[in-house]
Amino acid sequence: MSIVNFYQGESIPLELHKVRIVQKLSLVPVERRLAAIAEAGNNTFLLKNNDVFLDMLTDSGVNAMSDRQLAAMMEADDSYAGSATFTKLEARINDIFGKKYVLPAHQGRACENIISQAFVRPGTIVPMNYHFTTSKAHVVINGGAVEELIIDEGTAVTSDHPFKGNMDTGKLAALIEQHGADKIAFVRIETGTNLIGGQPHSLANLREIRRVCDRYGVIIVFDASLLADNLHFIKTREPECKDMTIRQISRAIADLTDIIYFSARKLGCARGGVICTNSEEAYLKMRELVTLYEGFLTYGGMSVREIEAIAVGLDETMDEDMVSQGPQFIAFMVEELAKRGVPVITPPGGLGCHIDARRFLPHVPQQQYTAAALAAAVYLAGGIRGMERGTMSEARDEQGNETFAKMELVRLAMPRRVFTLSQVKYAVDRIAWLYDNRALVGGLAFTEEPKLLRFFFGKLAPVSGWQAELAAKFRQDFGESL
Ligand code: F0G
């Protein structure tokens, strides 16, 4: 967003868009929230939207669309083969990323399926700055192994490092030396690194990674799902890029990569997925998999309306006002929470605001799912739906023991251009209240525990009567207020 100073000195992010379509929300009383979280088995994935006031579960597929995107959707060319809509997307990708070959897929993980099937073989390794759940699963299912080479500051909860998503290139070179380049399927770089709090990498780091990969003849696969946020951070935190346009930074990044893919549920504010490359050989390897798993090459499992929206959305992402909105709202939320003593991940990243559940609830052990307990409590306090990112998201080992997560986080995602600043202030207020009453919050235990991806469908119950006590305290403090 442009810099607009308030005459009276206040420093708040200003929305450079106006709302032209609205959706009514309901804020249900705390008594209903108490019942709703029990019905959902204390798993925020299982809450019904009618019981949710601020849906901060994810930024995936829920970003606000623009008037230009909606208009473009009306003129989509629906045909099985040769759709003019796909040609528009190809042209946009050529223009922004300078990549000639474009492959469509129905979402980000579908791109990961195709790339992993094409390049991962049993016994190969995929070094990454950090894994994402679906990207790791696709490497592993094809017999590969993931090696995380994030810099040490990357997993420090509080830090002032501007690029916590950087890869340690010394470790990358050592890993390739140790195993030999032929054992490396590809190097995967995730921009706006999701699981460590939406933290960015720098352009300089990517250039260094390219140098190492060129030395050994290894290819770089770039997950651009969270590129919008990372572009903002490169522009504002990397001095050599401050005079570059967002378009120039995007192109500089793309030129350092061999294959780019992204979830268009995030990048481009629509729903879908795209892979692109300049390598004809890589393209031909992946092309047959697209037709096998997704659909014909000119729609790839997506509605052509969504493809129109992605093409316009990508163009709109090449705008500083657009890419800065999310990070600036997140920075506001992080700073306001920090002022009230709430432990948050710093510096603020993209995607959302991340609360450190271990410091918020030091009395709740990881065996009782600290982050899941906090996510349930945040819902009780304000009808705010976040996502657990801790031990509940891990899987048990082969002996059935818990694998404790390195970090216990509650992610409060900030879908782009969706919430107003007063809604964000409300979230800050209710979380600050919860922090002052944190002694009342207890742990959770599984009542139903699926073997696979338990965080999606697992159900838990409080280990004591803490939730009813917390609801009673809310009523006492807020009176009749919702
Ligand atoms: N890569 C990254 C960095 C992601 O954050 C996601 C999805 C994917 C790939 C997979 O894309 O959902 O379109 O299949 N992240 C979502 C989230 C699910 O809530 O953070 P997808």
Short mmCIF file of C-alpha atoms and ligand atoms in Angstrom, two decimals:
data_model
loop_
_atom_site.label_atom_id
_atom_site.label_comp_id
_atom_site.label_asym_id
_atom_site.label_seq_id
_atom_site.Cartn_x
_atom_site.Cartn_y
_atom_site.Cartn_z
CA MET A 1 0.00 0.00 0.00
CA SER A 2 1.14 3.53 -0.62
CA ILE A 3 2.51 5.41 2.32
CA VAL A 4 -0.25 7.61 3.69
CA ASN A 5 0.54 9.45 6.91
CA PHE A 6 -2.34 10.26 9.23
CA TYR A 7 -2.41 13.93 10.31
CA GLN A 8 -2.99 12.88 13.91
CA GLY A 9 0.02 10.59 13.92
CA GLU A 10 -1.74 7.21 14.03
CA SER A 11 0.00 4.54 12.01
CA ILE A 12 -2.43 2.00 10.59
CA PRO A 13 -2.66 0.21 7.24
CA LEU A 14 -5.11 1.89 4.86
CA GLU A 15 -7.22 -0.22 2.51
CA LEU A 16 -6.63 0.79 -1.13
CA HIS A 17 -9.69 -1.04 -2.40
CA LYS A 18 -13.39 -0.73 -1.73
CA VAL A 19 -15.89 -3.45 -0.87
CA ARG A 20 -18.57 -3.97 -3.53
CA ILE A 21 -19.96 -7.39 -2.60
CA VAL A 22 -20.49 -8.41 1.02
CA GLN A 23 -21.32 -11.59 2.88
CA LYS A 24 -23.26 -11.45 6.13
CA LEU A 25 -21.47 -12.89 9.14
CA SER A 26 -22.89 -14.12 12.40
CA LEU A 27 -21.28 -13.78 15.80
CA VAL A 28 -22.95 -16.36 18.04
CA PRO A 29 -23.05 -16.06 21.88
CA VAL A 30 -20.31 -17.72 23.95
CA GLU A 31 -22.77 -20.42 25.13
CA ARG A 32 -23.29 -21.49 21.49
CA ARG A 33 -19.52 -21.34 20.87
CA LEU A 34 -19.04 -23.69 23.82
CA ALA A 35 -21.51 -26.19 22.30
CA ALA A 36 -20.15 -25.73 18.75
CA ILE A 37 -16.52 -26.47 19.68
CA ALA A 38 -17.65 -29.62 21.54
CA GLU A 39 -19.68 -30.73 18.49
CA ALA A 40 -16.57 -30.16 16.34
CA GLY A 41 -14.51 -32.42 18.64
CA ASN A 42 -12.32 -29.41 19.46
CA ASN A 43 -11.00 -29.52 15.91
CA THR A 44 -11.43 -26.17 14.15
CA PHE A 45 -11.52 -27.97 10.75
CA LEU A 46 -14.85 -29.49 11.86
CA LEU A 47 -16.62 -26.25 12.86
CA LYS A 48 -19.59 -25.21 10.72
CA ASN A 49 -19.25 -21.78 9.09
CA ASN A 50 -22.53 -20.55 10.61
CA ASP A 51 -20.84 -20.75 14.01
CA VAL A 52 -17.71 -18.88 12.84
CA PHE A 53 -17.34 -15.10 12.94
CA LEU A 54 -13.82 -14.54 11.58
CA ASP A 55 -12.64 -17.46 9.46
CA MET A 56 -8.87 -17.31 9.77
CA LEU A 57 -8.35 -21.01 9.04
CA THR A 58 -6.50 -20.41 5.79
CA ASP A 59 -5.85 -18.00 2.94
CA SER A 60 -6.48 -20.81 0.44
CA GLY A 61 -9.29 -20.24 -2.06
CA VAL A 62 -10.87 -17.52 0.10
CA ASN A 63 -9.09 -14.34 -0.99
CA ALA A 64 -11.38 -11.53 -2.17
CA MET A 65 -11.66 -11.34 -5.95
CA SER A 66 -11.61 -8.11 -7.93
CA ASP A 67 -14.25 -6.61 -10.22
CA ARG A 68 -11.90 -7.34 -13.15
CA GLN A 69 -11.60 -11.00 -12.18
CA LEU A 70 -15.37 -11.43 -11.91
CA ALA A 71 -15.88 -9.71 -15.26
CA ALA A 72 -13.28 -11.95 -16.92
CA MET A 73 -15.02 -15.07 -15.59
CA MET A 74 -18.09 -14.16 -17.64
CA GLU A 75 -16.21 -14.37 -20.92
CA ALA A 76 -14.46 -17.69 -20.31
CA ASP A 77 -14.16 -19.92 -23.34
CA ASP A 78 -15.52 -23.34 -22.38
CA SER A 79 -14.07 -25.96 -24.66
CA TYR A 80 -12.35 -29.27 -24.00
CA ALA A 81 -9.38 -28.52 -26.23
CA GLY A 82 -7.80 -25.30 -27.47
CA SER A 83 -9.65 -22.97 -25.09
CA ALA A 84 -8.91 -19.29 -25.74
CA THR A 85 -8.99 -18.82 -21.99
CA PHE A 86 -6.00 -21.14 -21.58
CA THR A 87 -4.12 -19.20 -24.27
CA LYS A 88 -4.65 -16.05 -22.17
CA LEU A 89 -3.20 -17.78 -19.11
CA GLU A 90 -0.20 -19.00 -21.12
CA ALA A 91 0.45 -15.48 -22.39
CA ARG A 92 0.27 -14.07 -18.85
CA ILE A 93 2.71 -16.67 -17.50
CA ASN A 94 5.10 -16.05 -20.44
CA ASP A 95 4.90 -12.34 -19.72
CA ILE A 96 5.40 -12.45 -15.92
CA PHE A 97 7.70 -15.42 -15.42
CA GLY A 98 9.27 -15.68 -18.87
CA LYS A 99 8.43 -19.40 -19.03
CA LYS A 100 7.34 -20.85 -22.34
CA TYR A 101 5.59 -24.09 -21.39
CA VAL A 102 2.51 -23.95 -19.16
CA LEU A 103 0.74 -26.93 -17.59
CA PRO A 104 -2.55 -26.59 -15.71
CA ALA A 105 -3.60 -28.68 -12.67
CA HIS A 106 -6.58 -28.48 -10.34
CA GLN A 107 -4.63 -27.18 -7.30
CA GLY A 108 -1.16 -26.90 -5.76
CA ARG A 109 -0.86 -30.48 -4.52
CA ALA A 110 -1.86 -31.76 -7.97
CA CYS A 111 1.18 -29.90 -9.37
CA GLU A 112 3.27 -31.58 -6.64
CA ASN A 113 1.94 -34.99 -7.67
CA ILE A 114 2.97 -34.40 -11.28
CA ILE A 115 6.41 -32.94 -10.50
CA SER A 116 7.21 -35.69 -7.97
CA GLN A 117 6.08 -38.49 -10.27
CA ALA A 118 8.18 -37.03 -13.07
CA PHE A 119 11.41 -36.47 -11.10
CA VAL A 120 11.49 -38.39 -7.80
CA ARG A 121 12.80 -41.97 -7.86
CA PRO A 122 13.25 -44.36 -4.90
CA GLY A 123 16.40 -43.41 -2.99
CA THR A 124 16.57 -39.83 -4.28
CA ILE A 125 16.64 -36.74 -2.07
CA VAL A 126 14.79 -33.44 -2.35
CA PRO A 127 16.55 -30.68 -0.38
CA MET A 128 14.13 -27.90 0.61
CA ASN A 129 14.37 -24.70 2.62
CA TYR A 130 11.41 -26.17 4.54
CA HIS A 131 8.75 -28.76 3.80
CA PHE A 132 5.04 -28.21 3.27
CA THR A 133 2.74 -31.10 4.28
CA THR A 134 1.54 -32.00 0.77
CA SER A 135 4.90 -31.35 -0.93
CA LYS A 136 6.67 -33.71 1.47
CA ALA A 137 3.95 -36.38 1.15
CA HIS A 138 4.31 -36.47 -2.65
CA VAL A 139 8.10 -36.83 -2.47
CA VAL A 140 7.84 -39.61 0.13
CA ILE A 141 5.08 -41.52 -1.72
CA ASN A 142 7.41 -41.72 -4.73
CA GLY A 143 10.22 -43.21 -2.61
CA GLY A 144 12.21 -39.99 -2.08
CA ALA A 145 13.39 -38.31 1.12
CA VAL A 146 13.14 -34.66 2.14
CA GLU A 147 16.08 -32.77 3.69
CA GLU A 148 15.30 -29.42 5.29
CA LEU A 149 18.14 -26.92 5.01
CA ILE A 150 16.59 -23.79 6.50
CA ILE A 151 19.03 -21.35 8.15
CA ASP A 152 19.24 -21.68 11.95
CA GLU A 153 17.25 -18.46 12.53
CA GLY A 154 14.36 -19.97 10.51
CA THR A 155 12.97 -21.94 13.42
CA ALA A 156 13.75 -19.40 16.14
CA VAL A 157 10.40 -18.21 17.45
CA THR A 158 11.51 -14.62 17.96
CA SER A 159 14.17 -13.12 15.78
CA ASP A 160 14.88 -9.95 13.88
CA HIS A 161 16.26 -11.80 10.84
CA PRO A 162 14.49 -10.29 7.80
CA PHE A 163 14.69 -13.51 5.72
CA LYS A 164 14.01 -16.48 7.99
CA GLY A 165 12.96 -18.55 4.95
CA ASN A 166 16.52 -18.56 3.49
CA MET A 167 18.25 -21.85 2.74
CA ASP A 168 21.67 -22.58 4.23
CA THR A 169 23.66 -22.87 0.99
CA GLY A 170 26.73 -24.27 2.77
CA LYS A 171 24.58 -27.19 3.94
CA LEU A 172 23.16 -27.57 0.41
CA ALA A 173 26.61 -27.89 -1.15
CA ALA A 174 27.70 -30.34 1.58
CA LEU A 175 24.59 -32.48 1.06
CA ILE A 176 25.13 -32.68 -2.70
CA GLU A 177 28.83 -33.51 -2.18
CA GLN A 178 27.90 -36.22 0.31
CA HIS A 179 25.28 -38.00 -1.81
CA GLY A 180 26.33 -37.06 -5.35
CA ALA A 181 24.31 -34.89 -7.73
CA ASP A 182 22.61 -37.88 -9.37
CA LYS A 183 20.86 -38.65 -6.06
CA ILE A 184 19.27 -35.19 -5.94
CA ALA A 185 15.86 -35.26 -7.67
CA PHE A 186 15.62 -31.46 -7.50
CA VAL A 187 16.04 -28.65 -5.00
CA ARG A 188 12.66 -27.26 -3.85
CA ILE A 189 12.45 -23.66 -2.69
CA GLU A 190 9.23 -22.55 -1.04
CA THR A 191 8.65 -18.82 -1.18
CA GLY A 192 6.85 -17.23 1.80
CA THR A 193 7.69 -20.39 3.75
CA ASN A 194 4.36 -21.55 5.16
CA LEU A 195 5.10 -23.79 8.13
CA ILE A 196 7.62 -21.50 9.80
CA GLY A 197 5.17 -18.61 9.81
CA GLY A 198 5.01 -17.36 6.21
CA GLN A 199 8.65 -16.23 6.39
CA PRO A 200 10.40 -14.93 3.22
CA HIS A 201 13.67 -15.76 1.47
CA SER A 202 15.79 -13.08 -0.19
CA LEU A 203 16.64 -12.70 -3.87
CA ALA A 204 20.34 -12.86 -2.90
CA ASN A 205 19.78 -16.25 -1.24
CA LEU A 206 18.04 -17.61 -4.35
CA ARG A 207 20.96 -16.38 -6.46
CA GLU A 208 23.38 -18.24 -4.17
CA ILE A 209 21.25 -21.43 -4.37
CA ARG A 210 21.34 -21.14 -8.19
CA ARG A 211 25.14 -20.90 -8.08
CA VAL A 212 25.40 -24.09 -6.01
CA CYS A 213 22.89 -25.94 -8.22
CA ASP A 214 24.72 -24.86 -11.41
CA ARG A 215 27.98 -26.14 -9.97
CA TYR A 216 26.47 -29.63 -9.66
CA GLY A 217 23.91 -29.59 -12.49
CA VAL A 218 20.86 -29.82 -10.19
CA ILE A 219 17.48 -28.27 -11.09
CA ILE A 220 15.47 -25.85 -8.94
CA VAL A 221 11.72 -26.29 -8.46
CA PHE A 222 10.16 -23.16 -7.02
CA ASP A 223 6.87 -23.32 -5.09
CA ALA A 224 5.42 -19.86 -5.76
CA SER A 225 2.14 -20.34 -3.86
CA LEU A 226 2.99 -17.57 -1.37
CA LEU A 227 4.94 -15.40 -3.83
CA ALA A 228 2.78 -12.28 -3.32
CA ASP A 229 3.87 -11.88 0.32
CA ASN A 230 7.51 -12.70 -0.44
CA LEU A 231 7.58 -10.04 -3.19
CA HIS A 232 6.52 -7.44 -0.66
CA PHE A 233 9.26 -8.49 1.78
CA ILE A 234 11.98 -8.48 -0.90
CA LYS A 235 10.88 -5.01 -2.00
CA THR A 236 10.80 -3.59 1.55
CA ARG A 237 13.58 -5.54 3.32
CA GLU A 238 16.26 -6.18 0.68
CA PRO A 239 18.07 -2.89 0.03
CA GLU A 240 19.32 -3.83 -3.48
CA CYS A 241 15.68 -4.39 -4.60
CA LYS A 242 14.07 -1.24 -3.23
CA ASP A 243 14.03 0.52 -6.60
CA MET A 244 12.84 -2.52 -8.56
CA THR A 245 9.18 -2.90 -9.51
CA ILE A 246 7.20 -5.94 -8.31
CA ARG A 247 7.23 -7.15 -11.91
CA GLN A 248 11.02 -6.85 -12.12
CA ILE A 249 11.49 -8.74 -8.85
CA SER A 250 9.13 -11.49 -10.05
CA ARG A 251 11.09 -11.87 -13.26
CA ALA A 252 14.45 -11.86 -11.45
CA ILE A 253 13.18 -14.69 -9.22
CA ALA A 254 11.73 -16.68 -12.14
CA ASP A 255 14.98 -16.41 -14.12
CA LEU A 256 16.78 -18.21 -11.27
CA THR A 257 14.45 -21.25 -11.36
CA ASP A 258 13.91 -24.20 -13.72
CA ILE A 259 10.32 -25.14 -12.86
CA ILE A 260 7.77 -22.93 -11.11
CA TYR A 261 4.49 -24.22 -9.70
CA PHE A 262 1.84 -22.67 -7.50
CA SER A 263 -1.48 -23.11 -5.81
CA ALA A 264 -3.70 -20.54 -7.51
CA ARG A 265 -5.92 -20.79 -4.43
CA LYS A 266 -3.25 -18.49 -2.96
CA LEU A 267 -1.30 -16.79 -5.74
CA GLY A 268 -3.74 -15.04 -8.06
CA CYS A 269 -6.75 -15.05 -5.70
CA ALA A 270 -8.76 -17.78 -7.45
CA ARG A 271 -8.76 -21.60 -7.34
CA GLY A 272 -6.47 -23.89 -9.33
CA GLY A 273 -2.83 -24.75 -9.97
CA VAL A 274 -0.15 -24.06 -12.59
CA ILE A 275 3.28 -25.48 -13.52
CA CYS A 276 5.61 -23.69 -15.95
CA THR A 277 9.11 -24.19 -17.33
CA ASN A 278 11.39 -23.40 -20.27
CA SER A 279 12.70 -26.96 -20.47
CA GLU A 280 11.07 -28.90 -23.28
CA GLU A 281 12.32 -32.16 -21.79
CA ALA A 282 10.74 -31.44 -18.38
CA TYR A 283 7.55 -30.27 -20.08
CA LEU A 284 7.18 -33.47 -22.09
CA LYS A 285 7.78 -35.62 -18.99
CA MET A 286 5.03 -33.81 -17.10
CA ARG A 287 2.58 -33.37 -19.98
CA GLU A 288 1.45 -36.98 -20.09
CA LEU A 289 0.85 -36.96 -16.34
CA VAL A 290 -1.39 -33.89 -16.64
CA THR A 291 -3.62 -35.66 -19.13
CA LEU A 292 -3.64 -38.79 -16.97
CA TYR A 293 -4.48 -37.17 -13.63
CA GLU A 294 -5.98 -33.75 -14.35
CA GLY A 295 -7.62 -33.43 -17.74
CA PHE A 296 -6.73 -32.17 -21.18
CA LEU A 297 -3.84 -29.71 -21.43
CA THR A 298 -6.02 -26.66 -21.91
CA TYR A 299 -7.97 -26.96 -18.65
CA GLY A 300 -6.18 -29.44 -16.33
CA GLY A 301 -9.11 -30.12 -14.03
CA MET A 302 -9.97 -26.44 -13.57
CA SER A 303 -13.11 -24.58 -14.56
CA VAL A 304 -12.24 -22.17 -17.39
CA ARG A 305 -13.85 -19.43 -15.28
CA GLU A 306 -11.20 -19.95 -12.65
CA ILE A 307 -8.49 -19.92 -15.32
CA GLU A 308 -9.72 -16.48 -16.45
CA ALA A 309 -9.66 -15.32 -12.83
CA ILE A 310 -6.09 -16.62 -12.35
CA ALA A 311 -4.86 -14.81 -15.49
CA VAL A 312 -6.27 -11.49 -14.25
CA GLY A 313 -5.28 -12.21 -10.63
CA LEU A 314 -1.63 -12.74 -11.61
CA ASP A 315 -1.59 -9.44 -13.45
CA GLU A 316 -3.10 -7.69 -10.42
CA THR A 317 -0.46 -9.29 -8.18
CA MET A 318 2.23 -7.29 -10.02
CA ASP A 319 1.13 -4.25 -8.01
CA GLU A 320 2.72 -3.06 -4.78
CA ASP A 321 -0.62 -1.98 -3.30
CA MET A 322 -1.96 -5.48 -3.83
CA VAL A 323 0.98 -7.50 -2.47
CA SER A 324 1.46 -5.30 0.58
CA GLN A 325 -2.12 -5.49 1.89
CA GLY A 326 -1.81 -8.92 3.56
CA PRO A 327 1.64 -8.40 5.13
CA GLN A 328 0.70 -4.93 6.43
CA PHE A 329 -2.50 -6.18 8.09
CA ILE A 330 -0.54 -9.09 9.55
CA ALA A 331 2.19 -6.76 10.84
CA PHE A 332 -0.52 -4.61 12.48
CA MET A 333 -2.04 -7.65 14.20
CA VAL A 334 1.34 -9.04 15.31
CA GLU A 335 2.50 -5.69 16.70
CA GLU A 336 -0.78 -5.00 18.54
CA LEU A 337 -0.71 -8.48 20.11
CA ALA A 338 2.95 -8.12 21.06
CA LYS A 339 2.18 -4.77 22.77
CA ARG A 340 -0.32 -6.65 24.95
CA GLY A 341 2.28 -9.27 25.88
CA VAL A 342 0.87 -12.05 23.67
CA PRO A 343 3.68 -14.32 22.39
CA VAL A 344 3.73 -14.13 18.58
CA ILE A 345 6.20 -15.18 15.90
CA THR A 346 8.46 -12.28 14.91
CA PRO A 347 9.25 -10.62 12.65
CA PRO A 348 5.74 -10.66 11.17
CA GLY A 349 5.62 -12.80 8.02
CA GLY A 350 3.02 -13.33 5.32
CA LEU A 351 -0.03 -15.61 5.23
CA GLY A 352 -1.16 -14.86 8.77
CA CYS A 353 -0.37 -14.07 12.38
CA HIS A 354 1.19 -16.98 14.27
CA ILE A 355 0.79 -17.35 18.04
CA ASP A 356 3.39 -19.33 19.99
CA ALA A 357 1.19 -21.71 22.00
CA ARG A 358 4.04 -23.02 24.17
CA ARG A 359 4.73 -19.59 25.61
CA PHE A 360 1.01 -18.72 25.73
CA LEU A 361 0.15 -21.91 27.65
CA PRO A 362 3.36 -23.05 29.39
CA HIS A 363 1.26 -25.16 31.78
CA VAL A 364 -0.27 -27.29 28.98
CA PRO A 365 2.15 -30.10 27.96
CA GLN A 366 2.65 -31.09 24.32
CA GLN A 367 1.09 -34.50 25.16
CA GLN A 368 -2.16 -32.54 25.61
CA TYR A 369 -1.81 -30.79 22.23
CA THR A 370 -0.91 -27.26 23.35
CA ALA A 371 -1.62 -25.59 20.00
CA ALA A 372 -4.90 -27.45 19.44
CA ALA A 373 -6.05 -26.44 22.94
CA LEU A 374 -5.19 -22.81 22.20
CA ALA A 375 -7.01 -22.92 18.83
CA ALA A 376 -10.15 -24.18 20.62
CA ALA A 377 -9.79 -21.46 23.27
CA VAL A 378 -9.39 -18.71 20.62
CA TYR A 379 -12.64 -19.88 19.04
CA LEU A 380 -14.39 -19.82 22.43
CA ALA A 381 -13.09 -16.33 23.17
CA GLY A 382 -14.19 -14.70 19.92
CA GLY A 383 -15.73 -17.04 17.35
CA ILE A 384 -12.36 -16.80 15.56
CA ARG A 385 -11.30 -19.91 13.65
CA GLY A 386 -7.55 -20.50 13.41
CA MET A 387 -5.54 -23.59 12.54
CA GLU A 388 -3.46 -25.81 14.79
CA ARG A 389 0.14 -26.13 13.57
CA GLY A 390 1.80 -28.33 16.17
CA THR A 391 1.87 -31.89 17.49
CA MET A 392 -1.67 -32.68 16.36
CA SER A 393 -0.50 -32.04 12.77
CA GLU A 394 2.30 -34.62 13.19
CA ALA A 395 1.86 -38.38 12.85
CA ARG A 396 2.74 -41.00 15.49
CA ASP A 397 5.87 -43.09 14.85
CA GLU A 398 5.72 -46.78 13.92
CA GLN A 399 5.57 -47.80 17.61
CA GLY A 400 2.61 -45.48 18.15
CA ASN A 401 4.53 -42.85 20.13
CA GLU A 402 3.80 -39.17 19.67
CA THR A 403 6.28 -37.17 17.57
CA PHE A 404 6.35 -33.78 19.23
CA ALA A 405 6.40 -30.83 16.84
CA LYS A 406 9.34 -28.39 16.92
CA MET A 407 6.90 -25.51 17.22
CA GLU A 408 3.37 -25.38 18.66
CA LEU A 409 1.67 -22.62 16.68
CA VAL A 410 -1.85 -21.35 16.14
CA ARG A 411 -2.07 -19.77 12.70
CA LEU A 412 -4.60 -16.99 12.20
CA ALA A 413 -4.57 -16.58 8.42
CA MET A 414 -5.31 -13.23 6.81
CA PRO A 415 -7.12 -13.90 3.51
CA ARG A 416 -6.20 -11.06 1.15
CA ARG A 417 -8.55 -8.02 1.11
CA VAL A 418 -11.22 -9.90 3.13
CA PHE A 419 -11.22 -8.45 6.66
CA THR A 420 -11.53 -4.85 7.76
CA LEU A 421 -9.23 -3.27 10.32
CA SER A 422 -12.00 -3.19 12.96
CA GLN A 423 -12.38 -6.95 12.60
CA VAL A 424 -8.64 -7.34 13.10
CA LYS A 425 -8.84 -5.07 16.18
CA TYR A 426 -11.65 -7.26 17.54
CA ALA A 427 -9.47 -10.37 17.10
CA VAL A 428 -6.60 -8.64 18.93
CA ASP A 429 -8.94 -7.67 21.78
CA ARG A 430 -10.39 -11.16 22.32
CA ILE A 431 -6.96 -12.84 22.11
CA ALA A 432 -5.57 -10.31 24.64
CA TRP A 433 -8.49 -11.18 26.96
CA LEU A 434 -7.71 -14.86 26.53
CA TYR A 435 -4.06 -14.23 27.33
CA ASP A 436 -5.01 -12.51 30.60
CA ASN A 437 -7.15 -15.56 31.41
CA ARG A 438 -4.70 -18.17 30.12
CA ALA A 439 -4.47 -19.94 33.50
CA LEU A 440 -8.03 -21.18 32.89
CA VAL A 441 -7.09 -22.96 29.63
CA GLY A 442 -6.31 -26.68 29.87
CA GLY A 443 -5.31 -29.47 27.50
CA LEU A 444 -7.08 -31.90 25.16
CA ALA A 445 -7.09 -35.68 24.64
CA PHE A 446 -8.12 -37.64 21.54
CA THR A 447 -11.52 -39.35 21.56
CA GLU A 448 -11.29 -40.35 17.88
CA GLU A 449 -7.85 -40.53 16.28
CA PRO A 450 -7.60 -41.39 12.57
CA LYS A 451 -4.34 -43.03 11.50
CA LEU A 452 -3.74 -40.77 8.51
CA LEU A 453 -3.79 -36.95 8.56
CA ARG A 454 -5.44 -36.95 11.99
CA PHE A 455 -5.55 -33.16 12.15
CA PHE A 456 -8.28 -33.03 9.52
CA PHE A 457 -10.82 -35.40 11.07
CA GLY A 458 -9.60 -36.24 14.58
CA LYS A 459 -11.84 -35.41 17.56
CA LEU A 460 -10.68 -34.39 21.03
CA ALA A 461 -12.19 -33.54 24.40
CA PRO A 462 -10.96 -31.23 27.17
CA VAL A 463 -9.05 -33.05 29.93
CA SER A 464 -11.05 -31.13 32.58
CA GLY A 465 -14.02 -28.74 32.80
CA TRP A 466 -11.83 -25.81 31.62
CA GLN A 467 -13.94 -24.80 28.63
CA ALA A 468 -17.15 -24.27 30.67
CA GLU A 469 -15.10 -22.25 33.20
CA LEU A 470 -13.61 -20.11 30.45
CA ALA A 471 -17.08 -19.46 28.97
CA ALA A 472 -18.39 -18.49 32.44
CA LYS A 473 -15.48 -16.05 32.88
CA PHE A 474 -16.24 -14.54 29.48
CA ARG A 475 -19.86 -13.95 30.52
CA GLN A 476 -18.71 -12.42 33.80
CA ASP A 477 -16.29 -10.02 32.06
CA PHE A 478 -18.36 -9.10 28.98
CA GLY A 479 -21.92 -9.09 30.42
CA GLU A 480 -24.51 -9.25 27.66
CA SER A 481 -21.94 -8.66 24.88
CA LEU A 482 -21.42 -11.34 22.26
N1 F0G B 1 2.48 -25.18 -1.29
C1 F0G B 1 2.27 -24.32 -0.29
C2 F0G B 1 3.38 -23.42 0.16
C3 F0G B 1 1.00 -24.26 0.33
O1 F0G B 1 0.81 -23.40 1.33
C4 F0G B 1 -0.04 -25.10 -0.12
C5 F0G B 1 -1.35 -25.08 0.51
C6 F0G B 1 0.24 -25.99 -1.18
C7 F0G B 1 1.52 -25.99 -1.75
C8 F0G B 1 -0.80 -26.92 -1.71
O2 F0G B 1 -1.72 -26.21 -2.45
O3 F0G B 1 -3.90 -26.47 -1.23
O4 F0G B 1 -3.82 -25.78 -3.64
O5 F0G B 1 -3.27 -28.09 -2.99
N2 F0G B 1 -1.60 -24.52 1.63
C9 F0G B 1 -2.92 -24.43 2.25
C10 F0G B 1 -2.84 -23.77 3.61
C11 F0G B 1 -3.65 -25.73 2.31
O6 F0G B 1 -3.89 -23.65 4.27
O7 F0G B 1 -1.78 -23.30 4.03
P1 F0G B 1 -3.26 -26.66 -2.59
#
